[in-house]
Coordinates of C-alpha atoms in Angstrom, one line a residue:
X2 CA 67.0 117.9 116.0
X3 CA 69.9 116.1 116.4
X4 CA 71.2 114.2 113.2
X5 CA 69.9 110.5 114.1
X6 CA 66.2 112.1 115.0
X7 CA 65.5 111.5 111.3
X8 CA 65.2 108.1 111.5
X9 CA 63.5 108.0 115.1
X10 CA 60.7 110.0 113.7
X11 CA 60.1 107.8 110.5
X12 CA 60.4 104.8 112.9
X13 CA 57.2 106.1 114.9
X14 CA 55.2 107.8 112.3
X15 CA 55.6 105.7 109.2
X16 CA 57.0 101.7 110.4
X17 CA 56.2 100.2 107.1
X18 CA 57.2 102.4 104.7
X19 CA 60.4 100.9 102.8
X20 CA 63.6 103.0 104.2
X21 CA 66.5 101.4 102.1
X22 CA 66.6 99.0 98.9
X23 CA 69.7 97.4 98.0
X24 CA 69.0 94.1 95.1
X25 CA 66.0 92.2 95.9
X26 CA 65.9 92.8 99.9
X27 CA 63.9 95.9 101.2
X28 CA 64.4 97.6 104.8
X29 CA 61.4 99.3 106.5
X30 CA 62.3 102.0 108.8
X31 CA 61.2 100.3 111.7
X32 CA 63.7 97.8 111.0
X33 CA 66.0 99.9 109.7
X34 CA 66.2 101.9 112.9
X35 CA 65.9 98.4 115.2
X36 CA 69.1 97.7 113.6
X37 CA 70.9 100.8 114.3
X38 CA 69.3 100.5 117.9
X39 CA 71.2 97.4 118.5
X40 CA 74.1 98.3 117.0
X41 CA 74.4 101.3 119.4
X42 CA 74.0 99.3 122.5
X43 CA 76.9 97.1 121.4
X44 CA 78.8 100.4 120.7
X45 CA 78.0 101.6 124.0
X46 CA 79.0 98.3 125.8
X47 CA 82.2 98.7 123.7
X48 CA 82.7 101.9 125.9
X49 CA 81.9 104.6 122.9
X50 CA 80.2 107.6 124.5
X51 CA 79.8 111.2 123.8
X52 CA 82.0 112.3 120.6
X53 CA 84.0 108.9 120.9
X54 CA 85.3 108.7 117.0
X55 CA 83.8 105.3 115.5
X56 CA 85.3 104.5 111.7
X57 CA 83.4 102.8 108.7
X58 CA 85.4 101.6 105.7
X59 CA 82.5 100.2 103.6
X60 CA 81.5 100.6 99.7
X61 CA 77.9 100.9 99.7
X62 CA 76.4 98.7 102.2
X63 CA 73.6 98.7 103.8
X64 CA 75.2 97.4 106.9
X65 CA 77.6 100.2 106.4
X66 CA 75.2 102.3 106.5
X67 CA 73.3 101.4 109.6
X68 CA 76.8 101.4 110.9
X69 CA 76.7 105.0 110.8
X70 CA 73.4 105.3 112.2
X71 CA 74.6 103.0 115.1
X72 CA 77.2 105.2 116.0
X73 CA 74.9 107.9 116.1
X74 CA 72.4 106.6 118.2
X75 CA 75.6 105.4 120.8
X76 CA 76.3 109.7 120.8
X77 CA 79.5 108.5 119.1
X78 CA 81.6 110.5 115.6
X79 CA 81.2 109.0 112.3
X80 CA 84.3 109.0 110.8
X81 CA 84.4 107.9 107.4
X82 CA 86.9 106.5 105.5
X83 CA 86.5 106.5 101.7
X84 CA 87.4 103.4 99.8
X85 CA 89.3 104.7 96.9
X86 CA 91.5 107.0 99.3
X87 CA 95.3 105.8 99.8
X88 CA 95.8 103.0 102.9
X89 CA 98.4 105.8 104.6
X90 CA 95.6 108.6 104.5
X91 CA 93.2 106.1 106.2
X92 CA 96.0 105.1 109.1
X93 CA 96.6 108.8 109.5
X94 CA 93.1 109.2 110.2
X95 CA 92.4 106.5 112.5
X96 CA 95.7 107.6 114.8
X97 CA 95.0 111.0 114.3
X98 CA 91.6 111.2 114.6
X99 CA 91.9 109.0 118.0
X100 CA 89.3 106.3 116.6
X101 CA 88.5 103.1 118.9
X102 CA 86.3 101.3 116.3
X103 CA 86.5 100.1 113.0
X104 CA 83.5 98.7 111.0
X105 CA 85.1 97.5 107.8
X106 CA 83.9 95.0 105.3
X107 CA 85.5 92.3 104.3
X108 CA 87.3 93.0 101.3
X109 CA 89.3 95.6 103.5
X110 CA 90.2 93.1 106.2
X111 CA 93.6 93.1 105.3
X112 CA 93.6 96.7 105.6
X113 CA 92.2 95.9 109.5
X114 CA 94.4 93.7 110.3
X115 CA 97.4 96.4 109.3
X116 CA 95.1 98.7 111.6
X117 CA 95.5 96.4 114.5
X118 CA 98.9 96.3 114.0
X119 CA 99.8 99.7 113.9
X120 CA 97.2 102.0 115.8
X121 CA 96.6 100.6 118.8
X122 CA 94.4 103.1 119.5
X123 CA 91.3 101.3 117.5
X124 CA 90.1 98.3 120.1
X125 CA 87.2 97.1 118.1
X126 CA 87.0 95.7 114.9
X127 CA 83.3 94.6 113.7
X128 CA 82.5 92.8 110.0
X129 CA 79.5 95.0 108.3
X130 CA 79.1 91.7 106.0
X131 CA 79.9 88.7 106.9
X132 CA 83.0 86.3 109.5
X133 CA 86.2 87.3 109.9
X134 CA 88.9 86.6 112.2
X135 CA 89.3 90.3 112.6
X136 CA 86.1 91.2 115.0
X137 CA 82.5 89.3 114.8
X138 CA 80.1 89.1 111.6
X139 CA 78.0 92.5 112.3
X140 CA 74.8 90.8 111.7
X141 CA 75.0 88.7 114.5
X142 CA 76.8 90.9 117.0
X143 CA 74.2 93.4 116.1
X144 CA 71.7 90.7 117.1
X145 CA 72.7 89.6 120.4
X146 CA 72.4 93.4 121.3
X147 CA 69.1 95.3 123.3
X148 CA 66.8 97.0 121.2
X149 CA 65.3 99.3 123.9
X150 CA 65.1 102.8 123.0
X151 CA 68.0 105.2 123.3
X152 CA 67.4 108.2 124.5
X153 CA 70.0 111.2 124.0
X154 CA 69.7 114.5 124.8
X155 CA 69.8 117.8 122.2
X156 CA 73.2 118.5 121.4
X157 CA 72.8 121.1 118.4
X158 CA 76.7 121.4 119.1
X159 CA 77.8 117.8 119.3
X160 CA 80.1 116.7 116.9
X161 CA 78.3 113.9 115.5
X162 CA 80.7 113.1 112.2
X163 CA 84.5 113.9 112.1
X164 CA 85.5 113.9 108.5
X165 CA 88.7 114.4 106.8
X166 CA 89.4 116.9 104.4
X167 CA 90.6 115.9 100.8
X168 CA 94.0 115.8 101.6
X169 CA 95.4 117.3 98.0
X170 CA 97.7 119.6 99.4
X171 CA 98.9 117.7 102.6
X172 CA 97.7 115.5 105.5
X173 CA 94.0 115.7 106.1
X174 CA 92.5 117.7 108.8
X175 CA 89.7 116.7 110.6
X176 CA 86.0 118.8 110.3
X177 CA 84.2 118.4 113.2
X178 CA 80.4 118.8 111.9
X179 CA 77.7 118.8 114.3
X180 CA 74.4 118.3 114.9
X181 CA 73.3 121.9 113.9
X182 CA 74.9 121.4 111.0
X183 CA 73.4 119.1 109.6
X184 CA 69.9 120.4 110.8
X185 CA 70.6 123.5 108.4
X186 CA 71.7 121.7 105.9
X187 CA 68.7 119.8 105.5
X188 CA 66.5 122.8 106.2
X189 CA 68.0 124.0 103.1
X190 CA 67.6 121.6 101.4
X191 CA 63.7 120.9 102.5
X192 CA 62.8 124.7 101.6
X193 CA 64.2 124.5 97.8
X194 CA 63.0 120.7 96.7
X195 CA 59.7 120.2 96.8
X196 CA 57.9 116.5 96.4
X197 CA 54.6 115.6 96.0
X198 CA 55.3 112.0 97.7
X199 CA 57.8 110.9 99.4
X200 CA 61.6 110.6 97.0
X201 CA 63.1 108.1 96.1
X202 CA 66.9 108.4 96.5
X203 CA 69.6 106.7 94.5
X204 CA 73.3 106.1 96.2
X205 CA 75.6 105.3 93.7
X206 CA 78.1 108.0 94.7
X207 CA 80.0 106.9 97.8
X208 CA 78.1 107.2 101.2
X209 CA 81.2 108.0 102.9
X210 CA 81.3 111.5 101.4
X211 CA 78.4 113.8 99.9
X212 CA 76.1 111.0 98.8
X213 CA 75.9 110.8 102.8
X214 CA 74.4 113.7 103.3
X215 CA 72.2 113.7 100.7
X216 CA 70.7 110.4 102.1
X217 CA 69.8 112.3 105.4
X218 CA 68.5 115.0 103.5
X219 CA 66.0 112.4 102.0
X220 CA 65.6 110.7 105.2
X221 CA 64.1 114.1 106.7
X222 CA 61.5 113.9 104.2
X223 CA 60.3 110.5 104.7
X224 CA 62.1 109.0 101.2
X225 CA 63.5 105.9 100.5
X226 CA 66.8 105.1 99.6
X227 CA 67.8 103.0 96.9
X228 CA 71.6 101.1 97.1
X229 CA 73.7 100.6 94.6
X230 CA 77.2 99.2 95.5
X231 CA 79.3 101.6 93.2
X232 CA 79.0 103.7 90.8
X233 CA 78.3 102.5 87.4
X234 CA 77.2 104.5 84.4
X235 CA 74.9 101.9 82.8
X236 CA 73.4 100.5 86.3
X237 CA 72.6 104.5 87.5
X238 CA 70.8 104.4 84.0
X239 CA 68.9 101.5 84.3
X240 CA 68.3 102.0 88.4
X241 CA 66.9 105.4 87.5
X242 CA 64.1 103.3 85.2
X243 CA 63.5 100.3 87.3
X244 CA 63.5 101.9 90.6
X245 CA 61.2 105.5 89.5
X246 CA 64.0 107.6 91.4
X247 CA 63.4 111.0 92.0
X248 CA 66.4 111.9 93.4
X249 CA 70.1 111.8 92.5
X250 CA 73.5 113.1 93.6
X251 CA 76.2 112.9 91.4
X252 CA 79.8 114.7 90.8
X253 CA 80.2 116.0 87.2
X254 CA 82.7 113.4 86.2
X255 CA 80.3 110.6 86.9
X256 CA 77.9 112.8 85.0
X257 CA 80.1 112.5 81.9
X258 CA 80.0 109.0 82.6
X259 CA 76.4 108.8 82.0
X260 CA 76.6 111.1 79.0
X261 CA 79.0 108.7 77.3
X262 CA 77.0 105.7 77.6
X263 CA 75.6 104.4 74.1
X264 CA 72.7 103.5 75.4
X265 CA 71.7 107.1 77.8
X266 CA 68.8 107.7 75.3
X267 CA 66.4 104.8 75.7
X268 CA 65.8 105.0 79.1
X269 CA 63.1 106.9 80.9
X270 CA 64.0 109.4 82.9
X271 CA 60.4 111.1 83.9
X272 CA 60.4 110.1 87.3
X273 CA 63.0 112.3 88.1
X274 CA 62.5 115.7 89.9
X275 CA 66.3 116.3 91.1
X276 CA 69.4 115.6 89.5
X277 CA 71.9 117.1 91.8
X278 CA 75.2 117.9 90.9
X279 CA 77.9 119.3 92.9
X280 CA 81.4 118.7 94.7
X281 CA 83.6 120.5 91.4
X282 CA 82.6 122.6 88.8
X283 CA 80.2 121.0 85.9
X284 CA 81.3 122.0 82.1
X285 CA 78.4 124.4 81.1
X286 CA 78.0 122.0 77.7
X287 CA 78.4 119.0 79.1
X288 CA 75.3 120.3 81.7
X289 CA 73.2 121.8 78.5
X290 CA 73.7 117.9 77.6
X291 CA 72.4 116.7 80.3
X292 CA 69.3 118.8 80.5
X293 CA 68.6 117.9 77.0
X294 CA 69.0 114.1 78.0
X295 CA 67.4 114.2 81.8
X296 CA 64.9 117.0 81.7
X297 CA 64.7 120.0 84.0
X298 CA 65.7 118.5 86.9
X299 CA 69.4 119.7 87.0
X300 CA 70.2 121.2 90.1
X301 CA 73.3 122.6 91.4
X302 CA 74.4 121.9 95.4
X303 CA 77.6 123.9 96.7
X304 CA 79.4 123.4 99.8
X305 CA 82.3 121.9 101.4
X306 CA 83.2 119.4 103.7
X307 CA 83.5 122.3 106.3
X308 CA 79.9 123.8 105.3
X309 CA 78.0 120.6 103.9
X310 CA 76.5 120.9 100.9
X311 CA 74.5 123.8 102.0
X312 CA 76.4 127.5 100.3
X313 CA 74.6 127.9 97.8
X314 CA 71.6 126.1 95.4
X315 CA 70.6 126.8 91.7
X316 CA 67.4 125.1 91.6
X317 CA 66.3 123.3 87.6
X318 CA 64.2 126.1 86.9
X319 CA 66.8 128.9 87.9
X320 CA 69.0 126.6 84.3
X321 CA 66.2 128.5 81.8
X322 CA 65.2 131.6 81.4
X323 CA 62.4 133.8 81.4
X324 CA 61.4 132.5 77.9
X325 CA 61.8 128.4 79.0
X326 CA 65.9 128.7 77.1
X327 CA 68.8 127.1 78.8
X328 CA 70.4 130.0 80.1
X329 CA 74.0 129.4 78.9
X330 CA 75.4 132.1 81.1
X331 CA 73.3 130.6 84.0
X332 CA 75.1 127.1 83.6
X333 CA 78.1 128.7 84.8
X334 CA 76.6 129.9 88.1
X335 CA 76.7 128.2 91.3
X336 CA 73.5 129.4 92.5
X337 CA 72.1 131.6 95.5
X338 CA 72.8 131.5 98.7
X339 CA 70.9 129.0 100.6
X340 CA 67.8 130.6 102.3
X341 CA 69.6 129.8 106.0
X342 CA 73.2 130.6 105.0
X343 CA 75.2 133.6 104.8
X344 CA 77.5 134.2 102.0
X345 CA 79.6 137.2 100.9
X346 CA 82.7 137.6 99.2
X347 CA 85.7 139.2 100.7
X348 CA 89.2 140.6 99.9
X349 CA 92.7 139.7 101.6
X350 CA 92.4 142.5 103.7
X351 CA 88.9 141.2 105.4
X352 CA 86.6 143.8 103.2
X353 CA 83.8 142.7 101.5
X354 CA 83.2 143.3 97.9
X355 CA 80.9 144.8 95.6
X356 CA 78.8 143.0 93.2
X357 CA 80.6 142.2 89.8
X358 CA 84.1 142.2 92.2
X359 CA 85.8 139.0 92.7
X360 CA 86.7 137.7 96.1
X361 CA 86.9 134.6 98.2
X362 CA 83.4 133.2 99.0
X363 CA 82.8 133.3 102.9
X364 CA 80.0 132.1 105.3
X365 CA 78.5 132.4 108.6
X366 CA 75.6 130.4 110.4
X367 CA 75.1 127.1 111.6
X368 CA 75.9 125.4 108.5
X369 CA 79.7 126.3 109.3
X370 CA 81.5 123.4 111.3
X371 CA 82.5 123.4 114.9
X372 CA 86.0 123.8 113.6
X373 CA 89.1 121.0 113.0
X374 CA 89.7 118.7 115.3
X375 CA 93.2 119.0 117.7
X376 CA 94.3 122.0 115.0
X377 CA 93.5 125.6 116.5
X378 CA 95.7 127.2 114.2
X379 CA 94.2 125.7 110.9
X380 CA 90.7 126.7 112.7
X381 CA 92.1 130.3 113.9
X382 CA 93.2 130.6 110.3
X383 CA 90.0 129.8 108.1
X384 CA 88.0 131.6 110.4
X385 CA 89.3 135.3 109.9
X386 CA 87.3 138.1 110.7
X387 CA 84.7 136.1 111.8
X388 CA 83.7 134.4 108.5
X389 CA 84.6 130.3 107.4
X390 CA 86.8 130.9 104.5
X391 CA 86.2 128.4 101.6
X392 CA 89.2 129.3 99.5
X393 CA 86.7 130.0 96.7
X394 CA 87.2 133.2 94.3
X395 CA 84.0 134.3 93.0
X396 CA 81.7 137.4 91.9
X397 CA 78.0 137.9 92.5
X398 CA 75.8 139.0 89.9
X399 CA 73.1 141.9 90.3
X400 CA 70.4 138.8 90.8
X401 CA 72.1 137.3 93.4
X402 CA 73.8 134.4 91.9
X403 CA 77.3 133.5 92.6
X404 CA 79.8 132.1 90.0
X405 CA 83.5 130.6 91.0
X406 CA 86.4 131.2 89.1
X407 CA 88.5 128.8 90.9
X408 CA 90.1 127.4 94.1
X409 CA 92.1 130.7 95.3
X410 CA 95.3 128.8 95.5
X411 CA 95.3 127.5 91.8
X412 CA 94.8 130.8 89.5
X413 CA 97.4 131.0 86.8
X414 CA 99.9 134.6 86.9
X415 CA 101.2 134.5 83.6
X416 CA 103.0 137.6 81.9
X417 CA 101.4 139.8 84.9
X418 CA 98.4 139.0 83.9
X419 CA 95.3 136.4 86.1
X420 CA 94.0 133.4 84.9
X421 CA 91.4 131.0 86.3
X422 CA 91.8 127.4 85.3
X423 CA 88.5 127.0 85.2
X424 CA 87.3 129.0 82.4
X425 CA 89.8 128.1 80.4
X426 CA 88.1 124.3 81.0
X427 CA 85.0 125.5 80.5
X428 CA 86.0 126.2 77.0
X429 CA 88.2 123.0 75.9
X430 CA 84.9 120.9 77.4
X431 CA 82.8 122.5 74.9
X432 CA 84.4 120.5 72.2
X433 CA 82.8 117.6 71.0
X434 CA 85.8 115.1 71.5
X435 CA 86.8 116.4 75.1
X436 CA 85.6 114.4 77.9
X437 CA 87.7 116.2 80.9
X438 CA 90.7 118.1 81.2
X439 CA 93.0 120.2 83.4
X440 CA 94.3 123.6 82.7
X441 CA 97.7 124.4 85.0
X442 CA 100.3 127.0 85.0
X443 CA 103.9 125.6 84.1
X444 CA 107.1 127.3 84.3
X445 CA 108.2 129.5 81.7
X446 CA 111.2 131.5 81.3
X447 CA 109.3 134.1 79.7
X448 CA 105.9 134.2 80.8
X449 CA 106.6 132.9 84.4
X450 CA 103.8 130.6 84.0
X451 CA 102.6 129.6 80.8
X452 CA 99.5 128.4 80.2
X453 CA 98.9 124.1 79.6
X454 CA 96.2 121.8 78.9
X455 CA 96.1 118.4 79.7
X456 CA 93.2 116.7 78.0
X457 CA 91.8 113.3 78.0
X458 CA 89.4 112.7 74.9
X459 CA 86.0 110.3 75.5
X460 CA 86.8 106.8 73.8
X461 CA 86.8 107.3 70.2
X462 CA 86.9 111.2 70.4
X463 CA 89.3 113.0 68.1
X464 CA 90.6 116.5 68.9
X465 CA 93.9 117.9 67.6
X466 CA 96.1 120.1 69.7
X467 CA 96.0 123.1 67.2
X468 CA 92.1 123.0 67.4
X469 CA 91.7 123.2 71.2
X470 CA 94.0 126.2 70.8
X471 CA 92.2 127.8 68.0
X472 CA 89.1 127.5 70.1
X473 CA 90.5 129.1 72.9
X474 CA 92.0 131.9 71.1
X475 CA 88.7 132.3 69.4
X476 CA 86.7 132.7 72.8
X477 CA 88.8 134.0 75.2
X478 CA 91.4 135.9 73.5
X479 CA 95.6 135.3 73.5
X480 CA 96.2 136.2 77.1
X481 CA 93.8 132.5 78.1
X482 CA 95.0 130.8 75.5
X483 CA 97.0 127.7 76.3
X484 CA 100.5 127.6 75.1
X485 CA 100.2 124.4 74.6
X486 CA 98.2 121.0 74.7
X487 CA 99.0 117.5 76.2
X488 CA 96.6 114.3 75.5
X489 CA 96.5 112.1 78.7
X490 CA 94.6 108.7 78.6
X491 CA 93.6 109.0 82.2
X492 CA 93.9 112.3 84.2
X493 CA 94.0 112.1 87.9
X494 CA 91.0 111.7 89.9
X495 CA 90.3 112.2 93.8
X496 CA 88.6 109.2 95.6
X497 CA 85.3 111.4 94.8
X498 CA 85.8 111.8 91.4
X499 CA 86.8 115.5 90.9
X500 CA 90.6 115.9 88.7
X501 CA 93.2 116.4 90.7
X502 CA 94.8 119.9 89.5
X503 CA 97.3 119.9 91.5
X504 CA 98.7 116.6 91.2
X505 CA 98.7 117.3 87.1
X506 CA 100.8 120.2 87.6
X507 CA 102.9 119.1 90.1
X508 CA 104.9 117.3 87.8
X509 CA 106.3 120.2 85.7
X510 CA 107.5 121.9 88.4
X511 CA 109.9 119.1 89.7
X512 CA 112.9 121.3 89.8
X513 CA 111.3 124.4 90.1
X514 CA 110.8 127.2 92.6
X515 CA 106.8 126.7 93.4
X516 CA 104.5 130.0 93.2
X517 CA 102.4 128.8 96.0

């Protein structure tokens, strides 16, 4: 199948049934894929053809949306581009990425007019909601466009999105994800949830990332998705109510965010049958939380931009065990590899290693991306010995499941000895008056790297530095501790919600000889 099939199928076999929702106005799929028809045919007559990279700056739209599936049906790339990224990431990406359209809405047309004026490359500039000066109101291009069927060919290798990676530690490089990607993605995904009608899916994460995938995912199965324009904690709530979702994806900060509202209680949540969480690792308390508030539905998606969404999966039952307990230990686990995924763990050297070992999680099959786009080197590199490198260090379990320690670049060497970040987190988020934090190494004359905490409370939580220590010390023992604690009002989020390590630690070492 190629990716746009989805919606082709639905079209023909179920015309009525509601495809999107966004406020009061509902979008069958018939019209929902008459719309992305048109749109293609004006694509094509634009000149996009096989692989031709097409951008969409958008929040959640459904215009933006059927953007995306327009530029599928012309054959084209869907490069996204996500709103809360910086404007110089964007331009890099549209002259790097050798775009020649530009959906945009138009709250960004200043932002397109700045593209027009410095990538010539981009020749078309179309308004997903509403006139501007900039290129023609979408809904009425789209209109003046054929609506006979497009017919493409099978291209299980076609690049059919070209997305950029986070960017944290330099320019972005460009994942060319194809069809066959996708089609193992949602495989995996179709084999582990099970419905018993048709889901309802909410978007309130950003469409332009994994909230994307997730809505082809439901599209495969015949759901409908439900719009919401941006995140917000108390809207998700109430959406969740009004709208009977089933089926949620959501990074663990925006998680918190839920958690924190006063009002997460008196809502009902029984419609629910998957709360998926992924992108960063989830606090294993702040996850026992949210099974006591949402029910068993919690289920945990791994993957990366270069392998989407589809490593490894720990269902909501896989959170209890065999007597109906949360499973503390469980919470910390990633999950099992996905039924049409390999996954092993490996050393520097290109061995793999035994369970209870920890090594850099690695993958092979179709879920792994065609490679990055213009950049054989980065492609040569992450591909040794025949395995996608994730950058990942993890151990398996003697059942199977997988739990990460960190990203391989970011453990902590302090006084010879190995640290993970992360479990030091895992810890300081157990307290009540934590909402997030960041654990870094910063230099030490006598450790190397000492140990450091930065830690922003929830609003009205009170935790003193001496306390966080104390807990440490208590559960992990000196070598983990942190030396010391810093309270931050606001740490450093990614455009997808996940703290930015790096850029916490980056400034204690202005001045310093870097480890990595």
């Amino acid at each position: 199948m190629n990716l746009i099939d989805y919606l082709g199928r639905n079209a023909k076999n179920f015309p009525s049934r509601p495809a999107c929702r966004a406020g009061e106005r509902t979008w069958t799929y018939a019209q929902l894929d008459d719309m992305a028809t048109r749109t293609g045919h004006g694509l094509k007559a634009f000149g996009v053809e096989h692989e031709t990279p097409c951008a969409v700056i958008s929040r959640n739209h459904v215009m933006g949306f059927t953007a995306l599936l327009g530029i599928l049906k012309a054959r084209g790339a869907w490069v996204p581009l996500n709103t809360g990224n910086a404007e110089e990431d964007h331009l890099y990406i549209l002259e790097h990425f050798d775009v020649r359209v530009l959906f945009f809405q138009r709250e960004f047309e200043d932002f397109a007019r700045r593209v027009r004026e410095r990538v010539p490359t981009v020749k078309h500039f179309v308004c997903v909601d509403g006139t501007s000066e900039m290129g023609p109101d979408m809904t009425e291009w789209m209109a003046l466009q054929p609506n006979d069927e497009l017919h493409l060919p099978w291209e299980p290798d076609g690049m059919c999105m070209l997305r950029g990676t986070g960017g944290t530690t330099g320019k972005p490089k460009g994942v060319m994800n194809t069809n066959r990607n996708f089609e193992v993605t949602i495989a995996n995904y179709m084999a582990q949830m099970r419905f018993d009608k048709p889901p309802v899916y909410l978007a309130a994460a950003p469409l332009s990332h994994a909230a994307a995938v997730f809505a082809f995912v439901n599209m495969a199965m015949g759901g409908t998705m439900v719009i919401l324009p941006k995140f917000e904690p108390q809207k998700v709530l109430e959406a969740i109510e009004a709208e009977q979702v089933s089926f949620i994806y959501l990074p663990p900060t925006a998680v918190y965010g839920l958690l924190s509202q006063p009002a997460v209680g008196d809502h009902d949540y029984s419609s629910m049958r998957y709360f998926v969480y992924g992108a960063a690792p989830m606090s294993a308390a702040k996850l026992a939380e949210a099974i006591r508030c949402f029910g068993r539905v919690m289920t945990q998606a791994y993957g990366q931009t270069e392998a989407p969404a589809g490593i490894t999966f720990l269902s909501p039952e896989e959170h209890f065990d065999a007597d109906g307990n949360i499973d503390h230990k469980r919470l910390l686990s990633c999950g099992r590899a996905d039924p049409f995924t390999r996954v092993a763990l490996m050393d520097d050297e290109g061995n793999f290693v035994p369970r209870g070992e920890v090594g850099e999680v690695v993958v092979q099959g179709g879920i792994v991306m065609r490679g990055y786009y213009k950049n054989t080197q980065a492609t040569v590199e992450v591909s040794r010995f025949g395995w996608h490198h994730t950058g990942d260090v993890a151990y398996e379990d003697e059942q199977g499941y997988y739990y990460i320690c960190d990203r391989k670049k970011e453990m902590i060497i302090t006084g010879g000895f190995n640290v993970y970040p992360l479990e030091v987190e895992q810890v300081i988020l157990a307290h009540p008056g934590v909402q997030d934090c960041a654990v870094v190494g910063v230099p030490d004359e006598k450790w190397g790297e000492a140990i450091k905490a930065v830690v922003e409370l929830k609003v009205g939580g009170k935790a003193a530095a001496e306390d966080l220590i104390a807990l440490c010390r208590e559960k992990l023992g000196g070598v983990k501790t942190p030396k010391s604690v810093e309270f931050v009002e606001t740490l450093p989020r990614s455009s997808v919600g996940k703290v930015m390590r790096r850029a916490v630690r980056d400034k204690y070492w202005v001045g310093h000889e870097r480890r990595v």
